Amino acid sequence: MTDLATRVVTARRTALRRAAPALCGYAAVRALGLVLLAGWSAARGKSAYTLLTARWDSLWYARVAAGGYGYQVRLPNGDVHSDLAFFPLLPWLERLGAAVGPLSYADAGFAVALLASLAAAWGIFAVADHVYGRRAGVCAVLLWAVLPVGIVQSMAYSESLFTALAAWALYCVLTGRWASAGALALAAGLTRPVGLAVAAAVWTAAVVSLVRERRATAGLVRDRRATAPAAAPARPLLPAAGPGRRLLGMLLAPLGAAGYVLWVGHRTGGGLFGYLDVQAGWRNGFDGGYAFARFVGDKLTSFPSALAGVGLIIGVALVVWLYVIGVRQGQPPALLVYSGVVTVLALCASSYFGSKPRLLLPAFPLLLPLALALARLRPSRAALVTGAVALASAVYGAFWLNGSGPP
């Protein structure tokens, strides 16, 4: 093994040891959720594993993995639900898992979700640790684990896979690994439509770093001119480090989402708007939040549904408040752009309203202000708060998945 390889292995082991408390805490929270789900489902005569792997979107992903694209359902009202609405990376991984082992496509999807959720937890820790320190990183991971819809992280859905790719792309952006950030953003764009948020974060960080480099260069030139002898010309400055890699990251970042959208447009004959037509068949679109506001307003017209409407208003206000606090605390621009785009696309889309908490799941930078607050508590109090919320989340997840659940 070369010295470089040895250093890389050592660095990875050190990073894993640093993240170990966060990963162990995350695994414990998710295990609690799965145990409660299994008990709740058994009491109702249902299979917890079926709920996790063979309902709603999980069936669509497995169907794409098994037979490729081309399946659609026409509803009595004329709507057409096409599998082209589902991005391809998760089905590709399900097909790979089924090809190399004795797994069904549903089994492979579940395995991907479990592994990706751990990768996502590690990525969230890496980002929060880099920005605010280790304790805040551990708290951020635990808060992501105990979200009320955290059970989705263990389902054969694409949220965990997307969050893992997004978190590590953001970490690479924050640490100047531009080519890796672009490649991860490309993969995220092949996972969910909101991959646009990751590409936007990469581009924002690249532009910000370029502007800062130019300002620093201009300041250095002024300093040299002010301090150099009159007869001695200033020496030429060295070029900024890695401009080619930064450009490569910017070029790679949008290719995943753009490539799939263009392919769908070509396949359907709809051109640039073909994917939007597919989403329209699912009654999905972007209306600036009008449909969601109308939905909330309708809830307020009668009792007891008004309680749900008030809860939704409080939830949206909390999301906005957390974003504003993140701005005030000086979160890096890449994180603000990423969480802002994810939030806007989730809240301002005309999609099924029960999906909105799930669509917000990848917006983990919103949790960083809460992670900082939790990190300031005494360890015993922080553990008590986290444990209580984890139990409540596990109970809610079991109840939710045995009821309406995530569409």
mmCIF file of C-alpha atoms in Angstrom:
data_model
loop_
_atom_site.group_PDB
_atom_site.id
_atom_site.type_symbol
_atom_site.label_atom_id
_atom_site.label_comp_id
_atom_site.label_asym_id
_atom_site.label_seq_id
_atom_site.Cartn_x
_atom_site.Cartn_y
_atom_site.Cartn_z
ATOM 1 C CA MET A 1 0.000 0.000 0.000
ATOM 2 C CA THR A 2 1.374 3.416 -0.973
ATOM 3 C CA ASP A 3 1.796 6.307 1.441
ATOM 4 C CA LEU A 4 -1.109 8.115 -0.228
ATOM 5 C CA ALA A 5 -3.395 5.092 0.108
ATOM 6 C CA THR A 6 -2.359 4.702 3.746
ATOM 7 C CA ARG A 7 -3.185 8.333 4.478
ATOM 8 C CA VAL A 8 -6.572 7.999 2.773
ATOM 9 C CA VAL A 9 -7.476 4.878 4.761
ATOM 10 C CA THR A 10 -6.331 6.512 7.997
ATOM 11 C CA ALA A 11 -8.363 9.640 7.273
ATOM 12 C CA ARG A 12 -11.476 7.575 6.585
ATOM 13 C CA ARG A 13 -11.076 5.605 9.789
ATOM 14 C CA THR A 14 -10.610 8.812 11.745
ATOM 15 C CA ALA A 15 -13.724 10.316 10.135
ATOM 16 C CA LEU A 16 -15.738 7.186 10.943
ATOM 17 C CA ARG A 17 -14.598 7.217 14.566
ATOM 18 C CA ARG A 18 -15.555 10.886 14.817
ATOM 19 C CA ALA A 19 -19.006 10.176 13.390
ATOM 20 C CA ALA A 20 -19.549 6.964 15.388
ATOM 21 C CA PRO A 21 -21.672 8.514 18.194
ATOM 22 C CA ALA A 22 -23.980 10.106 15.632
ATOM 23 C CA LEU A 23 -24.302 6.902 13.608
ATOM 24 C CA CYS A 24 -24.927 4.754 16.688
ATOM 25 C CA GLY A 25 -27.544 7.182 17.947
ATOM 26 C CA TYR A 26 -29.190 7.251 14.543
ATOM 27 C CA ALA A 27 -29.249 3.447 14.315
ATOM 28 C CA ALA A 28 -30.805 3.240 17.786
ATOM 29 C CA VAL A 29 -33.589 5.680 16.890
ATOM 30 C CA ARG A 30 -34.384 3.896 13.659
ATOM 31 C CA ALA A 31 -34.320 0.493 15.396
ATOM 32 C CA LEU A 32 -36.811 1.802 17.946
ATOM 33 C CA GLY A 33 -39.080 2.963 15.129
ATOM 34 C CA LEU A 34 -38.916 -0.376 13.334
ATOM 35 C CA VAL A 35 -39.575 -2.381 16.511
ATOM 36 C CA LEU A 36 -42.637 -0.321 17.355
ATOM 37 C CA LEU A 37 -43.828 -0.539 13.758
ATOM 38 C CA ALA A 38 -43.490 -4.326 13.839
ATOM 39 C CA GLY A 39 -45.471 -4.594 17.069
ATOM 40 C CA TRP A 40 -48.170 -2.153 15.973
ATOM 41 C CA SER A 41 -48.562 -3.849 12.595
ATOM 42 C CA ALA A 42 -48.738 -7.327 14.130
ATOM 43 C CA ALA A 43 -51.482 -6.152 16.473
ATOM 44 C CA ARG A 44 -53.462 -4.993 13.444
ATOM 45 C CA GLY A 45 -52.797 -8.144 11.452
ATOM 46 C CA LYS A 46 -50.503 -6.403 8.973
ATOM 47 C CA SER A 47 -46.950 -7.022 7.819
ATOM 48 C CA ALA A 48 -44.539 -4.250 8.785
ATOM 49 C CA TYR A 49 -42.171 -5.383 6.039
ATOM 50 C CA THR A 50 -44.906 -5.046 3.432
ATOM 51 C CA LEU A 51 -45.671 -1.552 4.673
ATOM 52 C CA LEU A 52 -42.009 -0.642 4.262
ATOM 53 C CA THR A 53 -41.380 -2.245 0.892
ATOM 54 C CA ALA A 54 -44.545 -2.867 -1.103
ATOM 55 C CA ARG A 55 -46.925 0.071 -0.889
ATOM 56 C CA TRP A 56 -47.361 3.369 -2.719
ATOM 57 C CA ASP A 57 -44.193 4.603 -4.453
ATOM 58 C CA SER A 58 -42.262 1.473 -3.477
ATOM 59 C CA LEU A 59 -44.392 -0.534 -5.903
ATOM 60 C CA TRP A 60 -43.714 1.910 -8.728
ATOM 61 C CA TYR A 61 -39.954 1.810 -8.168
ATOM 62 C CA ALA A 62 -39.929 -1.996 -8.046
ATOM 63 C CA ARG A 63 -42.013 -2.157 -11.225
ATOM 64 C CA VAL A 64 -39.523 0.085 -13.059
ATOM 65 C CA ALA A 65 -36.653 -2.053 -11.755
ATOM 66 C CA ALA A 66 -38.345 -5.208 -13.028
ATOM 67 C CA GLY A 67 -39.492 -4.126 -16.466
ATOM 68 C CA GLY A 68 -38.185 -0.683 -17.248
ATOM 69 C CA TYR A 69 -40.346 2.305 -18.069
ATOM 70 C CA GLY A 70 -43.630 2.218 -19.935
ATOM 71 C CA TYR A 71 -46.272 1.339 -17.346
ATOM 72 C CA GLN A 72 -49.166 3.697 -16.691
ATOM 73 C CA VAL A 73 -52.586 3.683 -15.075
ATOM 74 C CA ARG A 74 -55.547 5.643 -16.406
ATOM 75 C CA LEU A 75 -57.948 6.676 -13.649
ATOM 76 C CA PRO A 76 -61.722 7.036 -14.072
ATOM 77 C CA ASN A 77 -61.420 10.842 -13.957
ATOM 78 C CA GLY A 78 -59.037 10.799 -16.922
ATOM 79 C CA ASP A 79 -55.788 11.312 -15.022
ATOM 80 C CA VAL A 80 -52.847 9.228 -16.228
ATOM 81 C CA HIS A 81 -50.319 7.983 -13.699
ATOM 82 C CA SER A 82 -47.121 7.147 -15.579
ATOM 83 C CA ASP A 83 -44.004 5.537 -14.120
ATOM 84 C CA LEU A 84 -41.964 8.179 -15.970
ATOM 85 C CA ALA A 85 -42.631 10.424 -12.966
ATOM 86 C CA PHE A 86 -40.120 8.337 -10.970
ATOM 87 C CA PHE A 87 -36.436 9.066 -11.449
ATOM 88 C CA PRO A 88 -34.223 6.092 -12.304
ATOM 89 C CA LEU A 89 -31.356 5.784 -9.805
ATOM 90 C CA LEU A 90 -33.243 3.834 -7.127
ATOM 91 C CA PRO A 91 -34.721 1.348 -9.650
ATOM 92 C CA TRP A 92 -31.259 0.888 -11.140
ATOM 93 C CA LEU A 93 -29.870 0.046 -7.703
ATOM 94 C CA GLU A 94 -32.788 -2.285 -7.014
ATOM 95 C CA ARG A 95 -32.117 -4.097 -10.261
ATOM 96 C CA LEU A 96 -28.421 -4.341 -9.396
ATOM 97 C CA GLY A 97 -29.191 -5.703 -5.930
ATOM 98 C CA ALA A 98 -31.544 -8.317 -7.336
ATOM 99 C CA ALA A 99 -28.992 -9.304 -9.992
ATOM 100 C CA VAL A 100 -26.050 -9.895 -7.652
ATOM 101 C CA GLY A 101 -27.866 -11.584 -4.761
ATOM 102 C CA PRO A 102 -30.944 -13.572 -3.765
ATOM 103 C CA LEU A 103 -33.055 -10.455 -3.305
ATOM 104 C CA SER A 104 -36.334 -9.418 -4.811
ATOM 105 C CA TYR A 105 -36.611 -5.886 -6.130
ATOM 106 C CA ALA A 106 -38.513 -4.918 -2.986
ATOM 107 C CA ASP A 107 -35.796 -6.496 -0.800
ATOM 108 C CA ALA A 108 -33.121 -4.617 -2.713
ATOM 109 C CA GLY A 109 -35.033 -1.354 -2.315
ATOM 110 C CA PHE A 110 -35.240 -1.896 1.435
ATOM 111 C CA ALA A 111 -31.513 -2.687 1.623
ATOM 112 C CA VAL A 112 -30.697 0.448 -0.357
ATOM 113 C CA ALA A 113 -32.872 2.508 1.982
ATOM 114 C CA LEU A 114 -31.170 1.160 5.108
ATOM 115 C CA LEU A 115 -27.648 1.676 3.770
ATOM 116 C CA ALA A 116 -28.491 5.056 2.267
ATOM 117 C CA SER A 117 -30.065 6.258 5.518
ATOM 118 C CA LEU A 118 -26.816 5.526 7.352
ATOM 119 C CA ALA A 119 -24.865 7.281 4.590
ATOM 120 C CA ALA A 120 -27.249 10.228 4.874
ATOM 121 C CA ALA A 121 -26.780 10.367 8.643
ATOM 122 C CA TRP A 122 -23.009 10.359 8.176
ATOM 123 C CA GLY A 123 -23.249 13.079 5.524
ATOM 124 C CA ILE A 124 -25.462 15.254 7.731
ATOM 125 C CA PHE A 125 -22.970 14.819 10.554
ATOM 126 C CA ALA A 126 -20.064 15.727 8.259
ATOM 127 C CA VAL A 127 -21.781 18.939 7.148
ATOM 128 C CA ALA A 128 -22.857 20.035 10.632
ATOM 129 C CA ASP A 129 -19.518 19.049 12.169
ATOM 130 C CA HIS A 130 -17.642 21.052 9.526
ATOM 131 C CA VAL A 131 -19.770 24.162 10.089
ATOM 132 C CA TYR A 132 -20.590 24.065 13.826
ATOM 133 C CA GLY A 133 -18.566 21.309 15.469
ATOM 134 C CA ARG A 134 -18.903 17.685 16.492
ATOM 135 C CA ARG A 135 -21.599 18.008 19.144
ATOM 136 C CA ALA A 136 -23.847 19.990 16.829
ATOM 137 C CA GLY A 137 -23.237 17.322 14.195
ATOM 138 C CA VAL A 138 -24.426 14.557 16.506
ATOM 139 C CA CYS A 139 -27.500 16.578 17.462
ATOM 140 C CA ALA A 140 -28.324 17.312 13.814
ATOM 141 C CA VAL A 141 -28.292 13.611 12.976
ATOM 142 C CA LEU A 142 -30.480 12.726 15.946
ATOM 143 C CA LEU A 143 -32.964 15.459 15.062
ATOM 144 C CA TRP A 144 -33.180 14.170 11.499
ATOM 145 C CA ALA A 145 -33.767 10.668 12.864
ATOM 146 C CA VAL A 146 -36.597 11.719 15.190
ATOM 147 C CA LEU A 147 -38.599 13.717 12.660
ATOM 148 C CA PRO A 148 -42.277 12.686 12.780
ATOM 149 C CA VAL A 149 -42.009 11.205 9.276
ATOM 150 C CA GLY A 150 -38.624 9.636 10.011
ATOM 151 C CA ILE A 151 -40.017 6.166 9.305
ATOM 152 C CA VAL A 152 -39.775 7.067 5.600
ATOM 153 C CA GLN A 153 -35.992 6.868 5.992
ATOM 154 C CA SER A 154 -36.395 3.093 6.376
ATOM 155 C CA MET A 155 -38.826 2.613 3.488
ATOM 156 C CA ALA A 156 -38.015 1.525 -0.064
ATOM 157 C CA TYR A 157 -38.405 5.142 -1.129
ATOM 158 C CA SER A 158 -35.836 7.497 -2.617
ATOM 159 C CA GLU A 159 -35.688 10.070 0.221
ATOM 160 C CA SER A 160 -32.792 8.449 2.093
ATOM 161 C CA LEU A 161 -30.795 7.883 -1.083
ATOM 162 C CA PHE A 162 -31.348 11.451 -2.219
ATOM 163 C CA THR A 163 -30.487 12.913 1.201
ATOM 164 C CA ALA A 164 -27.264 10.903 1.330
ATOM 165 C CA LEU A 165 -26.162 12.145 -2.084
ATOM 166 C CA ALA A 166 -27.201 15.725 -1.296
ATOM 167 C CA ALA A 167 -25.494 15.809 2.113
ATOM 168 C CA TRP A 168 -22.193 14.495 0.781
ATOM 169 C CA ALA A 169 -22.381 16.820 -2.225
ATOM 170 C CA LEU A 170 -22.795 19.752 0.163
ATOM 171 C CA TYR A 171 -19.903 18.513 2.282
ATOM 172 C CA CYS A 172 -17.714 18.324 -0.813
ATOM 173 C CA VAL A 173 -18.762 21.865 -1.719
ATOM 174 C CA LEU A 174 -17.875 23.130 1.753
ATOM 175 C CA THR A 175 -14.461 21.463 1.600
ATOM 176 C CA GLY A 176 -13.607 22.465 -1.974
ATOM 177 C CA ARG A 177 -13.942 19.034 -3.590
ATOM 178 C CA TRP A 178 -15.625 20.391 -6.697
ATOM 179 C CA ALA A 179 -15.453 17.385 -9.008
ATOM 180 C CA SER A 180 -16.855 15.087 -6.329
ATOM 181 C CA ALA A 181 -19.584 17.612 -5.517
ATOM 182 C CA GLY A 182 -20.586 17.769 -9.174
ATOM 183 C CA ALA A 183 -20.665 13.986 -9.530
ATOM 184 C CA LEU A 184 -22.789 13.573 -6.396
ATOM 185 C CA ALA A 185 -25.126 16.336 -7.546
ATOM 186 C CA LEU A 186 -25.474 14.534 -10.871
ATOM 187 C CA ALA A 187 -26.442 11.339 -9.045
ATOM 188 C CA ALA A 188 -28.891 13.256 -6.840
ATOM 189 C CA GLY A 189 -30.459 14.641 -10.008
ATOM 190 C CA LEU A 190 -31.077 11.088 -11.161
ATOM 191 C CA THR A 191 -32.831 10.301 -7.883
ATOM 192 C CA ARG A 192 -35.512 12.943 -7.385
ATOM 193 C CA PRO A 193 -36.769 16.043 -9.240
ATOM 194 C CA VAL A 194 -35.532 18.163 -6.355
ATOM 195 C CA GLY A 195 -32.001 17.319 -7.471
ATOM 196 C CA LEU A 196 -32.212 20.821 -8.902
ATOM 197 C CA ALA A 197 -31.577 22.063 -5.350
ATOM 198 C CA VAL A 198 -28.222 20.288 -5.152
ATOM 199 C CA ALA A 199 -27.122 21.622 -8.531
ATOM 200 C CA ALA A 200 -28.158 25.127 -7.469
ATOM 201 C CA ALA A 201 -26.097 24.780 -4.284
ATOM 202 C CA VAL A 202 -23.018 23.704 -6.240
ATOM 203 C CA TRP A 203 -23.360 26.612 -8.656
ATOM 204 C CA THR A 204 -23.949 29.097 -5.847
ATOM 205 C CA ALA A 205 -20.903 27.943 -3.905
ATOM 206 C CA ALA A 206 -18.753 27.995 -7.032
ATOM 207 C CA VAL A 207 -19.770 31.553 -7.916
ATOM 208 C CA VAL A 208 -19.273 32.724 -4.329
ATOM 209 C CA SER A 209 -15.810 31.156 -4.170
ATOM 210 C CA LEU A 210 -14.872 32.724 -7.516
ATOM 211 C CA VAL A 211 -15.970 36.184 -6.338
ATOM 212 C CA ARG A 212 -14.053 35.779 -3.080
ATOM 213 C CA GLU A 213 -10.923 34.671 -4.922
ATOM 214 C CA ARG A 214 -11.076 37.681 -7.207
ATOM 215 C CA ARG A 215 -11.558 40.037 -4.284
ATOM 216 C CA ALA A 216 -8.659 38.426 -2.454
ATOM 217 C CA THR A 217 -6.504 38.697 -5.570
ATOM 218 C CA ALA A 218 -7.430 42.357 -6.016
ATOM 219 C CA GLY A 219 -6.630 43.046 -2.366
ATOM 220 C CA LEU A 220 -3.266 41.317 -2.658
ATOM 221 C CA VAL A 221 -2.404 43.375 -5.719
ATOM 222 C CA ARG A 222 -3.226 46.587 -3.849
ATOM 223 C CA ASP A 223 -1.140 45.494 -0.876
ATOM 224 C CA ARG A 224 1.840 44.674 -3.095
ATOM 225 C CA ARG A 225 1.630 47.954 -4.912
ATOM 226 C CA ALA A 226 1.448 49.816 -1.630
ATOM 227 C CA THR A 227 4.435 48.054 -0.066
ATOM 228 C CA ALA A 228 6.722 47.266 -3.051
ATOM 229 C CA PRO A 229 9.621 49.661 -3.900
ATOM 230 C CA ALA A 230 8.743 52.140 -6.615
ATOM 231 C CA ALA A 231 11.326 50.775 -9.027
ATOM 232 C CA ALA A 232 10.446 47.083 -8.529
ATOM 233 C CA PRO A 233 7.485 45.759 -10.534
ATOM 234 C CA ALA A 234 5.018 43.537 -8.711
ATOM 235 C CA ARG A 235 5.490 39.822 -9.347
ATOM 236 C CA PRO A 236 2.665 38.072 -11.167
ATOM 237 C CA LEU A 237 0.195 36.304 -8.928
ATOM 238 C CA LEU A 238 -0.325 32.543 -9.004
ATOM 239 C CA PRO A 239 -3.656 31.424 -10.511
ATOM 240 C CA ALA A 240 -6.435 30.311 -8.210
ATOM 241 C CA ALA A 241 -6.130 26.675 -7.174
ATOM 242 C CA GLY A 242 -8.319 24.187 -9.009
ATOM 243 C CA PRO A 243 -10.360 26.379 -11.397
ATOM 244 C CA GLY A 244 -10.694 23.423 -13.774
ATOM 245 C CA ARG A 245 -12.163 21.191 -11.073
ATOM 246 C CA ARG A 246 -14.592 23.883 -10.023
ATOM 247 C CA LEU A 247 -15.746 24.273 -13.613
ATOM 248 C CA LEU A 248 -16.033 20.497 -13.941
ATOM 249 C CA GLY A 249 -18.203 20.356 -10.812
ATOM 250 C CA MET A 250 -20.462 23.082 -12.187
ATOM 251 C CA LEU A 251 -20.826 21.279 -15.507
ATOM 252 C CA LEU A 252 -21.573 17.903 -13.926
ATOM 253 C CA ALA A 253 -24.045 19.105 -11.282
ATOM 254 C CA PRO A 254 -27.178 19.620 -13.433
ATOM 255 C CA LEU A 255 -26.590 16.761 -15.890
ATOM 256 C CA GLY A 256 -28.509 14.078 -13.978
ATOM 257 C CA ALA A 257 -31.809 15.906 -13.633
ATOM 258 C CA ALA A 258 -31.513 17.627 -17.003
ATOM 259 C CA GLY A 259 -30.632 14.390 -18.762
ATOM 260 C CA TYR A 260 -33.602 12.487 -17.364
ATOM 261 C CA VAL A 261 -36.054 15.312 -18.029
ATOM 262 C CA LEU A 262 -34.855 15.607 -21.634
ATOM 263 C CA TRP A 263 -35.071 11.824 -22.078
ATOM 264 C CA VAL A 264 -38.661 11.818 -20.827
ATOM 265 C CA GLY A 265 -39.487 14.666 -23.177
ATOM 266 C CA HIS A 266 -38.004 12.741 -26.090
ATOM 267 C CA ARG A 267 -39.809 9.525 -25.136
ATOM 268 C CA THR A 268 -43.191 11.182 -24.725
ATOM 269 C CA GLY A 269 -42.804 13.559 -27.647
ATOM 270 C CA GLY A 270 -43.401 16.481 -25.308
ATOM 271 C CA GLY A 271 -39.985 18.056 -25.736
ATOM 272 C CA LEU A 272 -38.780 20.269 -22.922
ATOM 273 C CA PHE A 273 -42.186 20.119 -21.240
ATOM 274 C CA GLY A 274 -42.696 16.371 -21.520
ATOM 275 C CA TYR A 275 -41.793 15.704 -17.889
ATOM 276 C CA LEU A 276 -44.153 18.455 -16.726
ATOM 277 C CA ASP A 277 -46.918 16.769 -18.706
ATOM 278 C CA VAL A 278 -46.157 13.495 -16.942
ATOM 279 C CA GLN A 279 -46.326 15.217 -13.550
ATOM 280 C CA ALA A 280 -49.577 16.905 -14.539
ATOM 281 C CA GLY A 281 -51.073 13.437 -14.979
ATOM 282 C CA TRP A 282 -50.373 12.938 -11.279
ATOM 283 C CA ARG A 283 -51.905 16.358 -10.480
ATOM 284 C CA ASN A 284 -48.421 17.608 -9.604
ATOM 285 C CA GLY A 285 -47.260 21.055 -10.613
ATOM 286 C CA PHE A 286 -45.899 24.347 -9.303
ATOM 287 C CA ASP A 287 -48.504 26.973 -8.487
ATOM 288 C CA GLY A 288 -46.615 29.099 -5.970
ATOM 289 C CA GLY A 289 -48.437 27.529 -3.036
ATOM 290 C CA TYR A 290 -51.970 28.517 -4.114
ATOM 291 C CA ALA A 291 -53.393 24.992 -3.890
ATOM 292 C CA PHE A 292 -51.769 24.393 -0.513
ATOM 293 C CA ALA A 293 -53.072 27.699 0.846
ATOM 294 C CA ARG A 294 -56.538 26.850 -0.410
ATOM 295 C CA PHE A 295 -56.311 23.429 1.208
ATOM 296 C CA VAL A 296 -55.361 25.003 4.545
ATOM 297 C CA GLY A 297 -58.111 27.604 4.186
ATOM 298 C CA ASP A 298 -60.716 24.910 3.616
ATOM 299 C CA LYS A 299 -59.603 23.232 6.839
ATOM 300 C CA LEU A 300 -60.327 26.401 8.785
ATOM 301 C CA THR A 301 -63.986 26.547 7.770
ATOM 302 C CA SER A 302 -65.246 23.907 10.183
ATOM 303 C CA PHE A 303 -64.451 22.214 13.463
ATOM 304 C CA PRO A 304 -62.565 20.012 14.308
ATOM 305 C CA SER A 305 -60.738 20.198 10.952
ATOM 306 C CA ALA A 306 -59.808 23.771 11.915
ATOM 307 C CA LEU A 307 -57.355 22.278 14.409
ATOM 308 C CA ALA A 308 -55.550 20.568 11.539
ATOM 309 C CA GLY A 309 -55.522 23.844 9.610
ATOM 310 C CA VAL A 310 -53.991 25.692 12.546
ATOM 311 C CA GLY A 311 -51.425 22.916 12.906
ATOM 312 C CA LEU A 312 -50.461 23.257 9.254
ATOM 313 C CA ILE A 313 -50.049 27.012 9.618
ATOM 314 C CA ILE A 314 -47.853 26.531 12.674
ATOM 315 C CA GLY A 315 -45.792 23.916 10.824
ATOM 316 C CA VAL A 316 -45.179 26.183 7.838
ATOM 317 C CA ALA A 317 -44.340 29.094 10.154
ATOM 318 C CA LEU A 318 -41.835 26.868 11.973
ATOM 319 C CA VAL A 319 -40.149 25.894 8.715
ATOM 320 C CA VAL A 320 -39.873 29.536 7.634
ATOM 321 C CA TRP A 321 -38.631 30.561 11.088
ATOM 322 C CA LEU A 322 -35.907 27.903 11.052
ATOM 323 C CA TYR A 323 -34.778 29.098 7.635
ATOM 324 C CA VAL A 324 -34.616 32.722 8.823
ATOM 325 C CA ILE A 325 -32.635 31.670 11.904
ATOM 326 C CA GLY A 326 -30.221 29.804 9.631
ATOM 327 C CA VAL A 327 -29.699 32.982 7.626
ATOM 328 C CA ARG A 328 -29.075 34.997 10.787
ATOM 329 C CA GLN A 329 -26.630 32.409 12.094
ATOM 330 C CA GLY A 330 -24.603 32.716 8.908
ATOM 331 C CA GLN A 331 -25.087 29.302 7.360
ATOM 332 C CA PRO A 332 -22.943 28.876 4.240
ATOM 333 C CA PRO A 333 -24.702 30.050 1.062
ATOM 334 C CA ALA A 334 -24.729 26.525 -0.382
ATOM 335 C CA LEU A 335 -26.773 25.230 2.557
ATOM 336 C CA LEU A 336 -29.181 28.147 2.415
ATOM 337 C CA VAL A 337 -29.762 27.759 -1.312
ATOM 338 C CA TYR A 338 -30.218 23.998 -1.028
ATOM 339 C CA SER A 339 -32.687 24.066 1.870
ATOM 340 C CA GLY A 340 -34.470 27.080 0.359
ATOM 341 C CA VAL A 341 -35.078 25.366 -2.984
ATOM 342 C CA VAL A 342 -36.186 22.111 -1.322
ATOM 343 C CA THR A 343 -38.596 24.028 0.902
ATOM 344 C CA VAL A 344 -40.050 26.131 -1.894
ATOM 345 C CA LEU A 345 -40.568 23.115 -4.153
ATOM 346 C CA ALA A 346 -42.223 21.185 -1.322
ATOM 347 C CA LEU A 347 -44.551 23.915 -0.081
ATOM 348 C CA CYS A 348 -45.359 25.623 -3.381
ATOM 349 C CA ALA A 349 -46.148 22.524 -5.429
ATOM 350 C CA SER A 350 -49.726 21.426 -6.055
ATOM 351 C CA SER A 351 -48.922 17.828 -5.167
ATOM 352 C CA TYR A 352 -50.807 15.648 -2.693
ATOM 353 C CA PHE A 353 -50.793 17.585 0.564
ATOM 354 C CA GLY A 354 -50.069 14.590 2.764
ATOM 355 C CA SER A 355 -46.724 14.214 0.999
ATOM 356 C CA LYS A 356 -45.359 17.610 2.006
ATOM 357 C CA PRO A 357 -43.734 16.528 5.301
ATOM 358 C CA ARG A 358 -42.029 13.712 3.398
ATOM 359 C CA LEU A 359 -40.885 16.094 0.662
ATOM 360 C CA LEU A 360 -39.278 18.302 3.316
ATOM 361 C CA LEU A 361 -37.295 15.382 4.743
ATOM 362 C CA PRO A 362 -34.124 16.121 2.692
ATOM 363 C CA ALA A 363 -34.021 19.753 3.893
ATOM 364 C CA PHE A 364 -31.784 18.868 6.831
ATOM 365 C CA PRO A 365 -30.024 22.297 7.051
ATOM 366 C CA LEU A 366 -33.293 23.585 8.526
ATOM 367 C CA LEU A 367 -32.478 21.478 11.588
ATOM 368 C CA LEU A 368 -29.113 23.104 12.263
ATOM 369 C CA PRO A 369 -30.487 25.945 14.455
ATOM 370 C CA LEU A 370 -32.280 23.348 16.591
ATOM 371 C CA ALA A 371 -29.112 21.229 16.665
ATOM 372 C CA LEU A 372 -27.131 24.176 18.001
ATOM 373 C CA ALA A 373 -29.736 24.777 20.688
ATOM 374 C CA LEU A 374 -29.762 21.093 21.653
ATOM 375 C CA ALA A 375 -25.964 21.015 21.741
ATOM 376 C CA ARG A 376 -25.941 23.800 24.330
ATOM 377 C CA LEU A 377 -27.963 21.721 26.806
ATOM 378 C CA ARG A 378 -26.326 19.524 29.401
ATOM 379 C CA PRO A 379 -25.728 16.021 27.980
ATOM 380 C CA SER A 380 -28.238 14.428 30.367
ATOM 381 C CA ARG A 381 -30.964 16.906 29.475
ATOM 382 C CA ALA A 382 -30.212 16.627 25.761
ATOM 383 C CA ALA A 383 -30.417 12.829 25.991
ATOM 384 C CA LEU A 384 -33.748 13.046 27.851
ATOM 385 C CA VAL A 385 -35.246 15.405 25.280
ATOM 386 C CA THR A 386 -33.999 13.344 22.354
ATOM 387 C CA GLY A 387 -35.226 10.080 23.875
ATOM 388 C CA ALA A 388 -38.697 11.445 24.528
ATOM 389 C CA VAL A 389 -39.011 12.847 21.016
ATOM 390 C CA ALA A 390 -37.649 9.597 19.536
ATOM 391 C CA LEU A 391 -40.338 7.589 21.337
ATOM 392 C CA ALA A 392 -43.063 9.960 20.195
ATOM 393 C CA SER A 393 -41.747 9.822 16.638
ATOM 394 C CA ALA A 394 -41.666 6.021 16.673
ATOM 395 C CA VAL A 395 -45.269 5.832 17.914
ATOM 396 C CA TYR A 396 -46.428 8.348 15.340
ATOM 397 C CA GLY A 397 -44.538 6.574 12.549
ATOM 398 C CA ALA A 398 -46.168 3.233 13.405
ATOM 399 C CA PHE A 399 -49.612 4.841 13.582
ATOM 400 C CA TRP A 400 -49.090 6.825 10.366
ATOM 401 C CA LEU A 401 -47.769 3.925 8.298
ATOM 402 C CA ASN A 402 -50.606 1.672 9.445
ATOM 403 C CA GLY A 403 -53.069 4.384 8.438
ATOM 404 C CA SER A 404 -52.928 6.771 5.513
ATOM 405 C CA GLY A 405 -49.133 6.747 5.416
ATOM 406 C CA PRO A 406 -46.970 8.448 2.807
ATOM 407 C CA PRO A 407 -48.366 8.328 -0.715
#
